[in-house]
XYZ file of C-alpha atoms in Angstrom:
716
model
C -54.893 4.006 13.770
C -55.071 1.289 11.135
C -52.685 -0.958 13.125
C -54.802 -0.517 16.258
C -57.905 -1.518 14.301
C -56.134 -4.589 12.906
C -54.279 -5.722 16.038
C -56.337 -4.352 18.927
C -56.067 -1.233 21.040
C -53.682 -2.759 23.605
C -50.992 -3.632 21.076
C -49.784 -0.059 20.325
C -49.014 2.444 23.054
C -47.715 5.979 22.817
C -44.624 7.064 24.758
C -42.646 10.286 25.033
C -40.407 9.205 22.150
C -42.933 7.600 19.785
C -45.074 4.477 19.443
C -44.338 0.991 20.761
C -45.714 -2.236 19.308
C -46.136 -4.970 21.903
C -45.150 -8.437 20.629
C -45.952 -11.491 22.702
C -43.539 -14.448 23.029
C -43.573 -16.652 19.956
C -45.063 -14.013 17.647
C -41.936 -12.455 16.160
C -40.835 -14.378 13.059
C -37.114 -13.943 13.731
C -37.492 -15.338 17.257
C -39.609 -18.228 15.989
C -37.036 -19.004 13.285
C -34.117 -19.096 15.718
C -36.055 -21.285 18.151
C -37.045 -23.795 15.460
C -33.537 -23.769 13.942
C -31.972 -24.573 17.313
C -34.469 -27.353 17.960
C -33.754 -28.784 14.518
C -29.985 -28.646 15.102
C -30.402 -30.453 18.400
C -32.534 -33.155 16.738
C -29.900 -33.580 14.017
C -27.138 -33.959 16.593
C -29.258 -36.570 18.360
C -29.705 -38.550 15.129
C -33.466 -37.866 14.820
C -33.287 -36.981 11.146
C -37.026 -37.011 10.485
C -37.758 -34.525 13.277
C -34.736 -32.423 12.371
C -35.890 -32.107 8.761
C -39.415 -31.145 9.833
C -38.323 -28.528 12.382
C -35.744 -26.981 10.096
C -38.230 -26.939 7.220
C -40.697 -25.015 9.413
C -37.971 -22.547 10.327
C -37.055 -21.930 6.691
C -40.701 -21.488 5.647
C -40.799 -18.299 7.732
C -38.447 -16.612 5.267
C -39.881 -14.604 2.351
C -36.637 -13.075 1.055
C -33.662 -11.188 2.511
C -34.033 -9.871 6.040
C -35.270 -6.249 6.137
C -35.698 -6.299 2.359
C -36.435 -2.900 0.843
C -35.193 -0.861 3.812
C -32.271 1.569 3.950
C -30.423 -0.216 6.733
C -28.397 1.404 9.478
C -25.149 -0.232 10.565
C -26.878 -1.961 13.451
C -29.659 -3.361 11.268
C -27.156 -4.423 8.621
C -25.254 -6.453 11.202
C -28.493 -8.043 12.394
C -29.543 -8.821 8.827
C -26.193 -10.529 8.166
C -26.540 -12.556 11.360
C -30.020 -13.676 10.364
C -28.846 -14.587 6.859
C -25.978 -16.665 8.254
C -28.495 -18.415 10.507
C -30.733 -19.146 7.512
C -27.878 -20.685 5.520
C -26.804 -22.829 8.458
C -30.380 -24.004 9.000
C -30.662 -24.844 5.292
C -27.419 -26.837 5.385
C -28.585 -28.679 8.501
C -31.916 -29.540 6.856
C -30.105 -30.845 3.765
C -27.822 -32.908 5.994
C -30.870 -34.410 7.691
C -32.444 -35.222 4.316
C -29.192 -36.775 3.062
C -29.216 -39.000 6.121
C -32.757 -39.976 5.145
C -31.475 -41.134 1.728
C -32.924 -38.293 -0.408
C -29.715 -37.944 -2.443
C -31.012 -37.519 -5.995
C -33.855 -35.201 -4.971
C -31.427 -32.811 -3.276
C -29.032 -32.375 -6.215
C -30.883 -29.459 -7.931
C -31.277 -27.567 -4.648
C -27.634 -28.111 -3.743
C -26.426 -27.041 -7.186
C -28.271 -23.745 -6.840
C -26.960 -23.257 -3.293
C -23.332 -23.819 -4.381
C -23.738 -21.375 -7.266
C -25.164 -18.737 -4.919
C -22.523 -19.239 -2.210
C -19.389 -20.589 -3.956
C -17.098 -20.062 -0.945
C -19.109 -22.150 1.524
C -17.560 -25.609 1.739
C -20.403 -27.445 3.424
C -22.868 -27.240 0.492
C -20.102 -28.481 -1.833
C -19.471 -31.434 0.463
C -23.178 -32.214 0.494
C -23.459 -31.875 -3.290
C -20.478 -34.198 -3.821
C -22.029 -36.709 -1.444
C -25.453 -36.515 -3.117
C -23.933 -36.975 -6.580
C -21.668 -39.830 -5.517
C -24.499 -41.716 -3.821
C -26.649 -41.190 -6.898
C -24.027 -42.959 -9.043
C -22.631 -39.723 -10.516
C -19.038 -39.971 -9.266
C -17.501 -38.058 -12.185
C -19.736 -35.073 -11.505
C -18.911 -35.288 -7.797
C -15.190 -35.127 -8.596
C -15.814 -32.158 -10.898
C -17.427 -30.309 -7.988
C -14.233 -30.826 -6.003
C -12.022 -29.522 -8.829
C -14.221 -26.447 -9.123
C -13.868 -25.908 -5.362
C -10.075 -26.058 -5.629
C -10.065 -23.473 -8.393
C -12.471 -21.078 -6.675
C -10.884 -21.323 -3.221
C -7.396 -20.796 -4.622
C -8.467 -17.759 -6.649
C -10.612 -16.131 -3.978
C -9.012 -17.192 -0.687
C -5.574 -18.521 -1.532
C -6.535 -21.766 0.226
C -6.969 -25.426 -0.576
C -10.294 -27.121 0.227
C -10.751 -28.105 3.868
C -10.022 -31.472 5.402
C -13.609 -32.724 5.188
C -13.903 -31.925 1.492
C -10.511 -33.442 0.720
C -11.350 -36.587 2.702
C -14.605 -37.019 0.813
C -12.797 -36.471 -2.497
C -10.293 -39.191 -1.627
C -13.057 -41.554 -0.562
C -14.831 -41.112 -3.905
C -11.594 -41.644 -5.818
C -10.756 -44.834 -3.945
C -14.295 -46.164 -3.790
C -14.258 -46.196 0.041
C -17.227 -43.873 0.552
C -19.276 -45.104 3.532
C -22.812 -46.088 2.798
C -24.496 -44.006 5.473
C -22.749 -40.717 6.242
C -19.859 -38.529 5.083
C -16.522 -39.629 6.393
C -15.430 -37.478 9.316
C -11.874 -36.253 9.426
C -9.628 -37.125 12.293
C -9.754 -34.726 15.207
C -6.009 -35.140 15.486
C -5.315 -33.672 12.033
C -1.939 -31.988 11.692
C -2.182 -29.488 8.845
C 0.906 -28.731 6.752
C -0.272 -25.777 4.654
C 2.985 -23.893 4.111
C 3.722 -23.143 0.443
C 6.926 -24.582 -0.994
C 10.120 -22.968 0.219
C 11.988 -20.561 -2.084
C 14.984 -22.226 -3.730
C 16.659 -18.951 -4.738
C 16.148 -17.092 -1.450
C 18.731 -14.312 -1.310
C 19.860 -11.860 1.360
C 17.752 -10.902 4.405
C 20.249 -12.573 6.734
C 19.597 -10.158 9.585
C 15.817 -10.329 9.304
C 15.873 -14.123 8.960
C 18.035 -14.424 12.065
C 15.600 -12.272 14.038
C 12.643 -14.391 12.964
C 14.297 -17.708 13.733
C 15.465 -16.413 17.119
C 11.974 -15.209 17.989
C 10.055 -18.222 16.711
C 12.460 -21.103 17.261
C 12.772 -22.989 20.518
C 10.555 -22.800 23.567
C 8.263 -19.816 24.314
C 9.647 -17.239 26.716
C 6.751 -17.348 29.154
C 3.245 -18.662 29.778
C 0.407 -17.037 27.861
C 2.702 -15.058 25.573
C 1.932 -15.649 21.883
C 4.864 -14.818 19.640
C 3.621 -12.597 16.801
C 5.965 -11.213 14.117
C 4.771 -8.636 11.584
C 6.791 -8.309 8.365
C 5.899 -4.968 6.746
C 7.045 -3.448 3.476
C 6.012 -2.211 0.058
C 4.548 -4.507 -2.551
C 7.163 -6.725 -4.190
C 9.804 -6.239 -1.494
C 9.787 -9.938 -0.544
C 7.603 -10.129 2.574
C 5.926 -13.407 1.627
C 9.224 -14.936 0.496
C 10.830 -14.145 3.843
C 7.795 -15.338 5.821
C 7.592 -18.699 4.035
C 11.356 -19.251 4.195
C 11.436 -18.458 7.917
C 8.381 -20.637 8.541
C 10.091 -23.640 6.968
C 13.183 -22.918 9.084
C 11.223 -23.122 12.355
C 8.482 -25.609 11.353
C 10.105 -28.443 13.330
C 9.391 -26.508 16.525
C 5.640 -26.725 15.795
C 4.889 -30.454 15.560
C 1.108 -30.003 15.659
C 1.027 -28.346 12.246
C 1.351 -25.174 10.210
C -1.566 -23.111 8.935
C -1.276 -20.646 6.044
C -3.716 -18.264 4.378
C -3.574 -15.356 1.924
C -5.809 -12.677 3.457
C -5.908 -10.585 0.220
C -5.528 -7.484 2.374
C -4.869 -4.985 -0.414
C -7.540 -6.281 -2.768
C -11.084 -5.031 -3.121
C -12.523 -7.926 -1.091
C -10.196 -8.963 1.751
C -10.706 -12.438 3.192
C -13.422 -12.620 5.837
C -11.983 -13.717 9.210
C -15.005 -15.938 9.840
C -14.440 -17.854 6.608
C -10.718 -18.169 7.338
C -11.480 -19.523 10.804
C -13.838 -22.073 9.274
C -11.060 -23.254 6.952
C -8.532 -23.385 9.785
C -10.888 -25.329 12.059
C -11.744 -27.887 9.390
C -8.015 -28.278 8.698
C -7.637 -29.022 12.398
C -10.219 -31.799 12.142
C -13.450 -30.021 13.083
C -16.459 -31.137 10.966
C -18.177 -28.290 9.169
C -21.527 -29.203 10.645
C -20.309 -28.455 14.157
C -18.757 -25.045 13.467
C -20.155 -22.107 15.461
C -22.076 -19.532 13.478
C -20.458 -16.202 14.402
C -16.876 -15.059 13.918
C -16.512 -14.398 17.637
C -17.641 -17.910 18.527
C -15.357 -19.420 15.885
C -12.400 -17.383 17.194
C -13.024 -18.658 20.726
C -13.377 -22.226 19.436
C -10.142 -21.789 17.450
C -8.260 -20.664 20.540
C -9.640 -23.577 22.499
C -8.685 -25.969 19.725
C -5.098 -24.687 19.784
C -4.720 -24.843 23.561
C -1.997 -27.311 24.558
C -0.878 -27.490 20.899
C 2.123 -26.090 19.083
C 0.988 -24.681 15.733
C 2.648 -22.080 13.487
C 0.254 -19.741 11.672
C 1.272 -17.653 8.644
C -1.172 -14.851 7.806
C -0.038 -13.451 4.468
C -1.074 -10.087 3.063
C -3.093 -8.783 6.020
C -5.263 -5.707 5.662
C -5.584 -4.502 9.249
C -5.424 -5.382 12.891
C -9.171 -6.027 12.864
C -8.768 -8.684 10.196
C -6.061 -10.653 11.995
C -7.101 -10.380 15.657
C -9.722 -13.173 15.459
C -7.087 -15.434 13.853
C -4.565 -15.192 16.682
C -4.150 -18.091 19.118
C -4.316 -17.512 22.845
C -1.593 -19.754 24.251
C 2.180 -19.551 24.223
C 2.793 -22.806 22.363
C 1.699 -21.235 19.083
C 3.301 -18.483 16.999
C 2.180 -16.232 14.163
C 3.949 -14.642 11.200
C 1.999 -11.825 9.545
C 2.898 -10.008 6.333
C 1.300 -6.696 5.477
C 1.869 -3.504 3.546
C 0.991 -1.625 6.744
C 2.858 -1.840 10.032
C -0.106 -3.125 12.097
C 1.188 -1.220 15.104
C -2.134 -1.775 16.864
C -1.163 -5.394 17.608
C 0.278 -4.994 21.081
C 3.344 -7.090 21.790
C 4.002 -7.901 18.124
C 7.563 -7.702 16.799
C 7.801 -5.491 13.708
C 10.319 -6.277 10.973
C 10.342 -3.709 8.175
C 11.741 -4.795 4.826
C 13.464 -2.414 2.469
C 14.991 -3.132 -0.925
C 17.986 -5.431 -1.347
C 21.556 -4.272 -1.060
C 23.229 -3.790 -4.483
C 25.293 -6.971 -4.154
C 22.265 -8.963 -3.008
C 20.211 -7.748 -5.974
C 22.933 -8.854 -8.393
C 23.186 -12.182 -6.571
C 19.439 -12.766 -6.927
C 19.654 -11.889 -10.630
C 22.524 -14.367 -10.960
C 20.556 -17.188 -9.337
C 17.622 -16.676 -11.697
C 19.256 -15.681 -15.002
C 22.415 -17.755 -14.618
C 25.702 -17.138 -12.855
C 27.733 -17.366 -16.040
C 25.773 -14.681 -17.866
C 25.978 -12.277 -14.916
C 29.703 -12.916 -14.467
C 30.251 -12.208 -18.158
C 28.533 -8.797 -17.978
C 28.967 -7.525 -14.397
C 28.402 -3.871 -15.282
C 25.160 -4.641 -17.117
C 24.015 -6.823 -14.211
C 24.661 -4.011 -11.740
C 22.749 -1.597 -13.979
C 19.763 -3.977 -14.190
C 19.762 -4.170 -10.386
C 19.849 -0.365 -10.177
C 17.079 0.126 -12.736
C 15.047 -2.493 -10.857
C 15.328 -0.239 -7.795
C 16.696 -3.367 -6.093
C 13.076 -4.353 -5.425
C 13.106 -8.178 -5.262
C 9.995 -8.575 -7.409
C 11.462 -6.345 -10.124
C 14.824 -8.152 -9.998
C 13.000 -11.487 -10.127
C 11.002 -10.395 -13.182
C 14.134 -9.139 -14.921
C 15.901 -12.422 -14.167
C 12.951 -14.476 -15.392
C 12.845 -12.539 -18.671
C 16.554 -13.190 -19.186
C 16.199 -16.862 -18.247
C 13.473 -17.223 -20.878
C 15.768 -15.620 -23.472
C 19.185 -17.264 -23.117
C 20.315 -15.683 -26.385
C 19.926 -12.146 -25.024
C 22.968 -10.282 -23.702
C 22.221 -8.493 -20.448
C 23.020 -5.194 -22.143
C 19.933 -5.614 -24.327
C 17.657 -5.623 -21.285
C 19.531 -2.634 -19.893
C 18.713 -0.739 -23.061
C 15.020 -1.555 -22.731
C 14.911 -0.562 -19.053
C 16.620 2.773 -19.681
C 13.498 4.168 -21.368
C 11.437 5.441 -18.409
C 8.248 5.513 -20.462
C 8.423 1.755 -21.049
C 10.259 0.601 -17.936
C 7.230 -0.685 -16.049
C 6.191 -2.621 -19.158
C 9.503 -4.482 -19.026
C 8.933 -5.563 -15.417
C 6.234 -8.076 -16.310
C 6.444 -11.775 -17.073
C 3.900 -14.525 -16.581
C 1.848 -13.726 -13.486
C 4.608 -11.504 -12.042
C 4.285 -7.769 -12.619
C 5.557 -4.789 -10.646
C 2.740 -2.579 -11.924
C 0.075 -5.016 -10.702
C 1.744 -5.233 -7.299
C 1.793 -1.445 -6.922
C -1.802 -1.202 -8.115
C -2.961 -3.282 -5.159
C -1.625 -0.622 -2.790
C -3.028 2.247 -4.858
C -6.604 0.999 -5.173
C -6.973 0.890 -1.387
C -6.409 4.648 -1.050
C -9.154 7.237 -0.762
C -9.667 9.777 -3.550
C -7.615 12.601 -1.997
C -4.657 10.380 -1.070
C -4.633 8.963 -4.598
C -4.432 12.476 -6.009
C -1.605 13.352 -3.620
C 0.276 10.238 -4.756
C -0.069 11.167 -8.424
C 0.911 14.818 -7.955
C 3.888 14.050 -5.732
C 5.072 11.629 -8.401
C 4.952 14.454 -10.950
C 7.711 16.325 -9.085
C 11.338 15.700 -10.090
C 12.749 16.419 -6.627
C 14.800 13.719 -4.866
C 12.995 14.158 -1.547
C 10.528 16.549 0.061
C 8.816 17.622 3.267
C 5.184 16.961 4.155
C 4.156 20.555 3.361
C 4.844 19.884 -0.338
C 1.723 17.708 -0.512
C -0.224 20.536 1.127
C 0.980 22.961 -1.543
C 0.172 20.583 -4.389
C -3.422 20.205 -3.184
C -3.790 23.694 -1.634
C -4.470 22.300 1.844
C -3.357 23.198 5.379
C 0.103 21.870 6.193
C -1.237 19.373 8.739
C -3.573 17.912 6.127
C -0.700 17.486 3.657
C 1.411 15.763 6.292
C -1.446 13.344 7.006
C -1.616 12.458 3.313
C 2.085 11.648 3.000
C 1.953 9.600 6.197
C -0.964 7.652 4.720
C 1.228 6.926 1.685
C 4.043 5.831 3.993
C 1.608 3.504 5.770
C 0.727 1.951 2.408
C 4.432 1.620 1.576
C 4.137 3.934 -1.434
C 6.494 6.507 0.085
C 9.685 6.115 2.104
C 10.947 8.229 4.983
C 14.408 9.246 3.789
C 15.507 11.093 6.937
C 14.713 14.144 9.059
C 15.540 17.827 8.712
C 17.082 20.191 11.245
C 13.681 20.655 12.888
C 13.345 16.859 13.257
C 10.603 16.804 10.652
C 10.570 13.772 8.312
C 11.645 13.887 4.687
C 9.987 11.610 2.141
C 10.997 10.071 -1.168
C 9.813 7.633 -3.834
C 11.362 4.469 -5.101
C 12.039 5.163 -8.776
C 9.607 2.518 -10.016
C 6.888 3.780 -7.680
C 7.417 7.310 -8.992
C 7.102 6.032 -12.556
C 3.860 4.311 -11.600
C 2.530 7.529 -10.049
C 3.350 9.449 -13.230
C 1.746 6.774 -15.353
C -1.441 7.074 -13.302
C -1.341 10.861 -13.485
C -1.182 10.718 -17.289
C -4.260 8.467 -17.254
C -6.338 10.121 -14.547
C -5.358 13.813 -14.323
C -6.070 16.560 -16.814
C -2.887 18.488 -17.723
C -4.623 21.759 -16.871
C -5.087 20.459 -13.314
C -1.499 19.264 -12.832
C 0.222 22.482 -13.946
C -1.374 24.713 -11.260
C -0.547 22.130 -8.597
C 3.119 22.099 -9.579
C 3.117 25.903 -9.711
C 1.845 26.007 -6.123
C 4.635 23.677 -4.999
C 7.283 25.794 -6.769
C 5.680 28.894 -5.270
C 5.892 27.361 -1.811
C 9.609 26.673 -2.185
C 10.078 30.242 -3.434
C 8.141 31.720 -0.495
C 10.294 29.895 2.035
C 13.561 30.482 0.179
C 12.737 34.186 -0.031
C 12.303 34.415 3.744
C 15.372 32.299 4.448
C 17.743 34.265 2.199
C 16.864 37.512 4.037
C 18.430 35.959 7.165
C 21.638 34.846 5.413
C 24.578 37.262 5.401
C 26.244 36.585 2.092
C 28.105 38.838 -0.319
C 25.234 39.167 -2.793
C 24.028 42.756 -2.834
C 20.493 43.930 -3.544
C 17.989 41.068 -3.665
C 15.692 41.439 -6.662
C 12.444 39.471 -6.898
C 9.984 38.903 -9.699
C 6.228 38.529 -9.929
C 5.934 34.746 -9.495
C 3.049 33.823 -7.235
C 4.047 32.619 -3.793
C 2.003 29.966 -2.016
C 1.085 29.994 1.634
C -1.129 27.423 3.344
C -4.773 28.134 4.162
C -5.213 29.222 7.766
C -2.712 30.714 10.175
C -0.001 28.046 10.152
C 3.498 29.282 11.229
C 4.625 28.870 7.650
C 7.653 31.133 7.432
C 9.114 29.810 10.688
C 10.194 26.682 8.817
C 12.858 28.694 7.001
C 13.468 31.628 9.346
C 14.504 29.852 12.547
C 17.695 28.366 11.072
C 17.924 29.465 7.433
C 21.242 27.781 6.654
C 20.028 24.454 8.059
C 16.844 24.844 6.022
C 18.841 25.492 2.859
C 21.097 22.528 3.659
C 18.017 20.296 3.839
C 16.199 21.716 0.818
C 19.221 22.397 -1.417
C 18.827 19.417 -3.764
C 15.044 19.786 -3.855
C 15.314 23.511 -4.637
C 17.788 22.924 -7.462
C 15.604 20.151 -8.920
C 12.465 22.288 -8.578
C 14.132 25.197 -10.400
C 15.238 22.936 -13.238
C 11.769 21.386 -13.536
C 10.156 24.829 -13.532
C 12.439 25.781 -16.425
C 11.423 22.672 -18.355
C 7.760 23.601 -17.878
C 8.297 27.185 -19.053
C 7.789 28.635 -15.564
C 10.825 30.883 -15.833
C 9.551 33.570 -13.452
C 9.479 31.289 -10.432
C 12.656 29.545 -11.646
C 14.914 32.619 -11.792
C 13.512 34.069 -8.575
C 14.161 30.852 -6.629
C 17.625 30.474 -8.161
C 18.523 33.994 -6.986
C 17.313 33.151 -3.476
C 19.994 30.452 -3.411
C 22.883 32.834 -4.223
C 23.729 33.887 -0.665
C 23.516 30.287 0.542
C 25.763 29.066 -2.285
C 28.223 31.853 -1.463
C 28.435 31.114 2.275
C 28.710 27.338 1.766
C 31.123 27.681 -1.150
C 28.917 25.742 -3.606
C 30.201 27.728 -6.590
C 29.989 24.844 -9.056
C 26.304 24.326 -8.226
C 25.739 28.067 -8.363
C 27.229 28.432 -11.845
C 25.608 25.265 -13.272
C 22.152 26.243 -12.040
C 22.397 29.823 -13.232
C 23.628 28.810 -16.670
C 20.587 26.525 -16.998
C 18.141 29.209 -15.847
C 19.813 31.889 -17.984
C 19.222 29.824 -21.107
C 15.558 29.280 -20.131
C 15.036 33.024 -19.536
C 16.544 33.876 -22.911
C 14.292 31.357 -24.669
C 11.253 32.788 -22.891
C 12.255 36.427 -23.497
C 12.234 37.101 -19.750
C 14.526 40.157 -19.677
C 14.467 40.840 -15.936
C 15.129 37.189 -15.143
C 17.941 37.120 -17.691
C 19.559 40.218 -16.200
C 19.292 39.106 -12.571
C 20.578 35.594 -13.327
C 23.447 37.011 -15.412
C 24.404 39.219 -12.465
C 24.520 36.152 -10.198
C 26.415 34.128 -12.766
C 29.107 36.809 -13.051
C 29.386 36.811 -9.262
C 29.780 33.017 -9.116
C 32.359 32.991 -11.912
C 34.374 35.710 -10.207
C 34.618 33.706 -6.998
C 35.590 30.582 -8.899
C 38.234 32.250 -11.079
C 40.093 34.815 -8.995
C 42.914 35.617 -11.425
C 43.361 39.135 -12.701
C 42.192 38.058 -16.127
C 38.973 36.634 -14.695
C 38.331 39.805 -12.725
C 38.982 41.853 -15.810
C 36.526 39.727 -17.726
C 33.842 41.171 -15.478
C 34.223 44.347 -17.472
C 32.393 42.961 -20.517
C 29.711 41.198 -18.520
C 29.093 44.229 -16.335
C 28.779 46.360 -19.429
C 25.943 44.173 -20.706
C 24.310 44.289 -17.287
C 24.427 48.081 -17.147
C 22.607 48.231 -20.457
C 20.005 45.611 -19.460
C 19.185 47.099 -16.059
C 19.083 50.608 -17.502
C 16.615 49.401 -20.126
C 14.495 47.762 -17.411
C 14.700 50.743 -15.065
C 15.910 48.432 -12.277
C 18.153 50.680 -10.145
C 19.148 47.980 -7.617
C 20.476 45.804 -10.395
C 22.072 48.855 -12.003
C 23.944 49.623 -8.769
C 25.303 46.068 -8.691
C 26.266 46.280 -12.357
C 28.244 49.514 -11.761
C 30.005 47.899 -8.771
C 30.961 44.902 -10.945
C 32.178 47.286 -13.676
C 34.319 49.071 -11.067
C 35.977 45.811 -9.986
C 36.651 45.002 -13.617
C 38.210 48.425 -14.269
C 40.382 48.091 -11.174
C 41.537 44.621 -12.216
C 42.587 46.117 -15.544
C 44.634 48.757 -13.685
C 42.283 51.657 -14.461
C 41.597 52.954 -10.926
C 40.264 56.241 -12.228
C 37.724 54.403 -14.349
C 36.801 52.286 -11.376
C 36.222 55.369 -9.191
C 34.185 56.955 -11.950
């Protein structure tokens, strides 16, 4: 009602979905701004600086603050607000350029200083500020602006200043600054942005051969852009391989090489629009003529590269969405991408996955950094350093750098420091190289639940595990747990170690990654939250082992179970089928994990689940003939049960231990020795009122009597 009174009755009409405000052409401020800004840009391009300044000034006067200030913006409005803001900044830069052409250098310095401070990553205001300072006789300050740009761009983008800024810097240094306008870079610029090659590059022969075969020589067909994705965990040497390969094939790309660090695993990945602006200026495009939107810049970039042969290295990419605008469109160009994810959404890209170095390669890399003589003098220590470094190139490089900085150290001294797991990650840090920092970049990009899964999985001592283990740790459906471990695989924090009999993947940690997960758990998880999670995982193994052992026909007699809580997933998942369909194959797959889980449960005082799970392994051990494992595990659990005063667990484990020993030592003396053990068992099971165990104990006593020659006693 109030709007109708203010604007007139015909301006607001009611429809079936609400009210509509009618706006006539030229009344909406955003439309007026864009019209004036375009007219001002056209006047600037035509050299009419007075008119350009006036039109652009009128456009900027329409602004009273951020677009849609004070509103809770939807995604659509947020995009529109960003587009308007980019238009405002471009209009402001164009107006300043017009005023610089009018000779207003000194008057513009305060405004430009504030603009650079507000938008430190925009190159054009820095160029204008340098120009204004230089033409006002303040060359030293102009050069300082350039040095600040180098520092900021390197830290934030991993890039050097663009061609226009560098050209202006050189002109100021040499005193060749033109009197009227900024010097324009050549449109035939041939960028050479590759970082220096790696002098101690080691290994990766197969991967390097694939890259050089794919990227060297002529393209295989028209329109086909050769894209290679190098994926792997942090510190595995992706960037090293990419740069080394790029130098190998650079001669095939005579029109230049572009390189950028996309900061994909950091909190603020590089914006594709800003990267395109840097690439285009490196290719000789003046900043003032760059299109405004990322889409327009991407199209301009592809056009600029048409009929050219340029190699592009996109280091540390976050996602397919980040790199797609940066890809050329013609077959003369090629792209090398490094990422901690596989970027499988890039159709037609060749994926090269990097793992750790081979043992000999790791020692060779250590030798090249620390010194061949030192490594040759202590080969065993060198091999142990490589092993404790997990053969991760970054870790080996850090270890080598620490030794190189301490020529008086024997290698054995570093081995001693690395042996302490609690301090191992601290040792893998020197200068700006640190394994912990590299792993942190992958971790911070995870969501809350995946982070928790990472920490809890790291708390387990098992060598490998199935996806359902994550579900048990977090008390989730099995499918949800499998999604979490796959997310960790995608971030290169977990490895796929193989598949089980059901063709389901098995997962494992690199040792240093596991240490990092445990370090984070100690910092972020309350102990009272970790213990129940581990208990659920142990209970899950017990539940499956219990079902599997019922299907195994071994010589163990009555199966006795305790009161340990079993875990089953929420919902109606076919949980037991994992172990029931082929129980021996399941045990074969889970054997090492089960043994490690039992031992860890003992160390945590969870003897009930430990002895029950150990007994579930008896029939499997018997059929497979793993008597050494059987005896070693039971001796460990027996000691834990005695310390905890768990009488039933002690009795059941002792029964199994006597069985295992009998099969291992089949002499008459060994059989006779069952007599004493069976006597203790009879007393223990009688005390506990456990008749199944008592029956087994009497049977063992009978064998012992018979072995001693007392058949009557055995029959009794």
